[in-house]
PDB file of C-alpha atoms in Angstrom:
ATOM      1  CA  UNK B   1     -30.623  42.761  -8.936  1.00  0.00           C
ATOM      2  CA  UNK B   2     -31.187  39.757 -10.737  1.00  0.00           C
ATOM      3  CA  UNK B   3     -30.086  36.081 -10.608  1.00  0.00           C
ATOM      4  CA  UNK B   4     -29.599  33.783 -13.802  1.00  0.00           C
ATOM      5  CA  UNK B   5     -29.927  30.090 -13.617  1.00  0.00           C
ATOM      6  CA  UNK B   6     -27.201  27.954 -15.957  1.00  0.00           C
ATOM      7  CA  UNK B   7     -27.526  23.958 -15.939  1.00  0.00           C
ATOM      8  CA  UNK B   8     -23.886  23.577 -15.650  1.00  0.00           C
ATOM      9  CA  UNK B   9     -21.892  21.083 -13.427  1.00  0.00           C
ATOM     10  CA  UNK B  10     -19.221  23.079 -12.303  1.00  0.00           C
ATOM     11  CA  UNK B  11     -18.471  20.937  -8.963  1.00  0.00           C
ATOM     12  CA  UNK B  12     -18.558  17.029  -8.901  1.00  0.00           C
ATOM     13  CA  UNK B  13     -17.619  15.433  -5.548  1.00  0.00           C
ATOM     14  CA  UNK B  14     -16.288  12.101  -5.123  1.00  0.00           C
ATOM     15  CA  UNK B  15     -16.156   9.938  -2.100  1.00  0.00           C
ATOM     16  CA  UNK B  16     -13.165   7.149  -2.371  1.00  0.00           C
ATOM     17  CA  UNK B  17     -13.626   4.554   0.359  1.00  0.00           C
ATOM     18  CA  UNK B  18     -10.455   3.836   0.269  1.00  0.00           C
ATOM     19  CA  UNK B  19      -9.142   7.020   0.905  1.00  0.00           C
ATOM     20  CA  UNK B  20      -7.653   7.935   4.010  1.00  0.00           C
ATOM     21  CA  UNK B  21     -10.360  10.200   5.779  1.00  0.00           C
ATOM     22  CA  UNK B  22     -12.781   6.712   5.214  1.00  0.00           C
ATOM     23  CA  UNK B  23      -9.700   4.635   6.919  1.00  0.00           C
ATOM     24  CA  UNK B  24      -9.052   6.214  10.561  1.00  0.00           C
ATOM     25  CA  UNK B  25      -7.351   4.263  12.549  1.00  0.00           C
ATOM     26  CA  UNK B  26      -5.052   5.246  15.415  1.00  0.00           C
ATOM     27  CA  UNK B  27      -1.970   5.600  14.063  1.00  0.00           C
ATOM     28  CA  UNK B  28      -3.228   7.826  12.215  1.00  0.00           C
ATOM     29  CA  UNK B  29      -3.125  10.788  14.574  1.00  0.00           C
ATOM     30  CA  UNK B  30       0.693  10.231  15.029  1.00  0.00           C
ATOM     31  CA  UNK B  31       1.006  10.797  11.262  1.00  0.00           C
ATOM     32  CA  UNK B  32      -0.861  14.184  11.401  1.00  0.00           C
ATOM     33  CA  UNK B  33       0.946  15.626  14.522  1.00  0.00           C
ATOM     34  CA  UNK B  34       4.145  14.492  12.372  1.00  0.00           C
ATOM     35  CA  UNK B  35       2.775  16.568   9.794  1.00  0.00           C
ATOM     36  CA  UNK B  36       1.776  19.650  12.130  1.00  0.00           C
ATOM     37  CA  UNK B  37       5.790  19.088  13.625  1.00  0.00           C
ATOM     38  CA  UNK B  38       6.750  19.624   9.846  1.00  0.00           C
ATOM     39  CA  UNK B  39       4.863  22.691   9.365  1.00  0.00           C
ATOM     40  CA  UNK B  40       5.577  24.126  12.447  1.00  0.00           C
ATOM     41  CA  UNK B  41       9.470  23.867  11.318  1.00  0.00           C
ATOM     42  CA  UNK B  42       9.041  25.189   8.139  1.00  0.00           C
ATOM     43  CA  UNK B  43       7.616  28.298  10.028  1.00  0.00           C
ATOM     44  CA  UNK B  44      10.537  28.246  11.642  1.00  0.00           C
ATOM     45  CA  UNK B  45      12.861  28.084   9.078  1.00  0.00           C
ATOM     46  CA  UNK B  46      11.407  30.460   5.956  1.00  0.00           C
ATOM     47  CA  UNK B  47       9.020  32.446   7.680  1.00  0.00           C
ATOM     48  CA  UNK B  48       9.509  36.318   8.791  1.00  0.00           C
ATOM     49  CA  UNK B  49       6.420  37.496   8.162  1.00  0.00           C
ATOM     50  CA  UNK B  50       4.652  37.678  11.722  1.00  0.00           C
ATOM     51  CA  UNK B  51       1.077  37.121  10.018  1.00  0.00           C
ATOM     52  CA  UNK B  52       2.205  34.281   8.619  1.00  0.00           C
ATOM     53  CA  UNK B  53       3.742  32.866  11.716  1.00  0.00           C
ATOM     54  CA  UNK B  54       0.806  33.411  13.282  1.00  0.00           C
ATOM     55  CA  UNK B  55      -1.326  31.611  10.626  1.00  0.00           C
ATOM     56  CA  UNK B  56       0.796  28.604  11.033  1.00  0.00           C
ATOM     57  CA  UNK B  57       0.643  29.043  14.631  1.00  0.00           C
ATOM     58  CA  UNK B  58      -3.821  28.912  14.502  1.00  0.00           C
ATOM     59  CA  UNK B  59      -3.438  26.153  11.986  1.00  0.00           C
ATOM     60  CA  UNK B  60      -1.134  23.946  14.038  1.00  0.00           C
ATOM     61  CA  UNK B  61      -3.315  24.727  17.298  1.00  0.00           C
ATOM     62  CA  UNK B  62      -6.246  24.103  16.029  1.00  0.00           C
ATOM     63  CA  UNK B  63      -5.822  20.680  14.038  1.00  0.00           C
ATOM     64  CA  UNK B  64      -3.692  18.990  17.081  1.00  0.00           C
ATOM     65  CA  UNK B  65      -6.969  20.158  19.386  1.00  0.00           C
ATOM     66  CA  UNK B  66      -9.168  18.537  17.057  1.00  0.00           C
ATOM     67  CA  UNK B  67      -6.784  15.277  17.029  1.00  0.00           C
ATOM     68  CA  UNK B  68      -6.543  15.032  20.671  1.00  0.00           C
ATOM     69  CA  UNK B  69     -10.417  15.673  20.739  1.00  0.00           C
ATOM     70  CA  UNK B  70     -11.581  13.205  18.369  1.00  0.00           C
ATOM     71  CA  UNK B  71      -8.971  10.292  19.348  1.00  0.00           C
ATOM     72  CA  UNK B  72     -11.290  11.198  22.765  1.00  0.00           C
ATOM     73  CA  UNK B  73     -14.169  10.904  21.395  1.00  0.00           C
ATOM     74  CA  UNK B  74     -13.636   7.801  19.250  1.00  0.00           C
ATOM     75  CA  UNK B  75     -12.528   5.759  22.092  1.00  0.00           C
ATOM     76  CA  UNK B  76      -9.196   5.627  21.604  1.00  0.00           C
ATOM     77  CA  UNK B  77      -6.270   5.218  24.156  1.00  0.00           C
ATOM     78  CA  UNK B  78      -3.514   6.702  22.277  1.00  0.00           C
ATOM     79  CA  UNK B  79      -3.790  10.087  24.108  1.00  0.00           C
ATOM     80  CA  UNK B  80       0.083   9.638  25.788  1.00  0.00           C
ATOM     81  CA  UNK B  81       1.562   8.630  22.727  1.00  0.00           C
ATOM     82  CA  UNK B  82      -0.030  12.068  20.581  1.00  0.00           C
ATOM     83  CA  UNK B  83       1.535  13.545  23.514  1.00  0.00           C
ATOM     84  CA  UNK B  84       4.549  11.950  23.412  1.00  0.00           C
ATOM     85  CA  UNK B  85       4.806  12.308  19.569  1.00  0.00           C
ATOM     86  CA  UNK B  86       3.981  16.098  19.919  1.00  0.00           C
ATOM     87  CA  UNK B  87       7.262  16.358  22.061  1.00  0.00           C
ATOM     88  CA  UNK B  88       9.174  13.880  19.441  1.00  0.00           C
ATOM     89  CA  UNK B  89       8.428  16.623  17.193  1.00  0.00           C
ATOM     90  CA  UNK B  90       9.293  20.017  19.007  1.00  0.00           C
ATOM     91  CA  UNK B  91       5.159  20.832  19.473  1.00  0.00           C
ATOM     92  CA  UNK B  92       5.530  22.603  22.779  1.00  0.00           C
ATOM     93  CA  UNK B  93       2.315  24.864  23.721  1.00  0.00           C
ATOM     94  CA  UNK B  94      -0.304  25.472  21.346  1.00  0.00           C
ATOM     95  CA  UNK B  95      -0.855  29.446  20.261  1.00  0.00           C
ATOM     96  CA  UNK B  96      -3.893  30.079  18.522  1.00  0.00           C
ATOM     97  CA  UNK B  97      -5.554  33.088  17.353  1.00  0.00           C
ATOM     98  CA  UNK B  98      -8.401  32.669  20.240  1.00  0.00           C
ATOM     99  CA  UNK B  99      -7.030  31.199  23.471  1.00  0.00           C
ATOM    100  CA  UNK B 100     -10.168  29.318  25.176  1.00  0.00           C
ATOM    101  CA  UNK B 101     -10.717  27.004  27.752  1.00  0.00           C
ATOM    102  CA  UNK B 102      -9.583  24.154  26.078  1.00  0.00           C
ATOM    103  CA  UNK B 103      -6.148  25.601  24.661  1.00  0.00           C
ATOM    104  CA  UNK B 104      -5.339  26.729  28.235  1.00  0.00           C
ATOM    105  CA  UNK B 105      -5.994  23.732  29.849  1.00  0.00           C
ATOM    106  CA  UNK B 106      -4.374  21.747  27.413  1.00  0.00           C
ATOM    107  CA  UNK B 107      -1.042  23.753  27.466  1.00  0.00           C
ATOM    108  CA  UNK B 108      -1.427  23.119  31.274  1.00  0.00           C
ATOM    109  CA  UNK B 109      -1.542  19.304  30.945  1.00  0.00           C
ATOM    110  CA  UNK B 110      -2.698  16.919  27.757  1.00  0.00           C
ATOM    111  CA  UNK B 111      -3.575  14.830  30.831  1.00  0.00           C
ATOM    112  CA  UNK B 112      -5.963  17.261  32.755  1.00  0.00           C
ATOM    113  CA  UNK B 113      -7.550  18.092  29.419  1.00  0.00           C
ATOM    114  CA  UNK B 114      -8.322  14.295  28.728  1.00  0.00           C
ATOM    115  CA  UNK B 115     -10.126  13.407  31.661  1.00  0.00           C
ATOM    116  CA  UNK B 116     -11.639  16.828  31.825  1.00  0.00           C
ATOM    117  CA  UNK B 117     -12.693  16.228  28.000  1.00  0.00           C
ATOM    118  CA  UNK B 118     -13.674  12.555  28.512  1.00  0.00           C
ATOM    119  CA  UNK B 119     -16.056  13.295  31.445  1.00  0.00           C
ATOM    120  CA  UNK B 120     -17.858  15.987  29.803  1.00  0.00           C
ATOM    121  CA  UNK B 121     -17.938  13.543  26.660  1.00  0.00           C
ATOM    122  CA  UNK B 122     -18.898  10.387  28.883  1.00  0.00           C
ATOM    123  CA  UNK B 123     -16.016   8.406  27.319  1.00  0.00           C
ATOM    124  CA  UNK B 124     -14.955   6.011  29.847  1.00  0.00           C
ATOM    125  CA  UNK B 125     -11.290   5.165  29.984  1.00  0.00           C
ATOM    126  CA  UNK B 126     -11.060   1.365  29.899  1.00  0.00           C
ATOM    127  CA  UNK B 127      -7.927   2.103  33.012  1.00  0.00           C
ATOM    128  CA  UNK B 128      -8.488   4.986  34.682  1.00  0.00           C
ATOM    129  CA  UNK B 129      -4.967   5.806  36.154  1.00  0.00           C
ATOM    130  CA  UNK B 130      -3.426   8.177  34.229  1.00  0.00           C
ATOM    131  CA  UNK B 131       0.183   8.389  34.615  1.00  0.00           C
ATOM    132  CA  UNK B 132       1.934  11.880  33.978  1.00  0.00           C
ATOM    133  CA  UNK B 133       4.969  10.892  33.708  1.00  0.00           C
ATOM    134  CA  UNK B 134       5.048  12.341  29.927  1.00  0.00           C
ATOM    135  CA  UNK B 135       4.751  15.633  30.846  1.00  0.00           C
TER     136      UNK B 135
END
């Protein structure tokens, strides 16, 4: 019923521009779906608990999604290479908690979901042949 006001920091954030999240570059995406590849493993490996699987499963889904979809959106060509690195790595078809649009037609074809993703974006491809010949 009543709120108390205290003049205490209890928070302080602090913005390194040298810090990685400051330094994106391309290569950068391989290092993250290297690190999804990890954790997917170690779900493999030490995890019964189906919850927990399926957790790891969301998590996984959801940050390779937002890799493929910002590599998109920043211009970058790398999009065969994630995909080549997610198969380097034993990432097969994503499995989050929601299935939409985007997980479907992604576990259909990377490729599909790029030009489907860059058209609705209006990110040109510099060559616009795409090749399947990853999948």
């Amino acid at each position: 019923r009543r709120i108390k006001y205290y003049p205490l920091l209890v928070y302080n954030y602090f913005q390194n521009i040298d810090s990685y999240m400051n330094r994106y570059k391309e290569s950068n995406f391989l290092y993250f779906i290297e690190a999804m590849g990890s954790l997917n493993r170690f779900k493999q490996m030490y995890s019964e608990d189906i919850e927990v699987k399926r957790y790891f499963e969301n998590h996984i889904a959801r940050t390779i999604l937002r890799l493929f979809k910002n590599s998109i959106i920043r211009g970058y060509q790398n999009q065969h290479s994630m995909v080549d690195k997610m198969h380097e790595v034993g990432l097969g078809f994503l499995k989050p908690k929601k299935m939409n649009f985007y997980y479907c037609l992604f576990n259909i074809s990377p490729f599909l979901f790029e030009r489907y993703y860059r058209m609705i974006k209006h990110k040109p491809r510099e060559n616009n042949l795409i090749s399947d010949a990853g999948c």
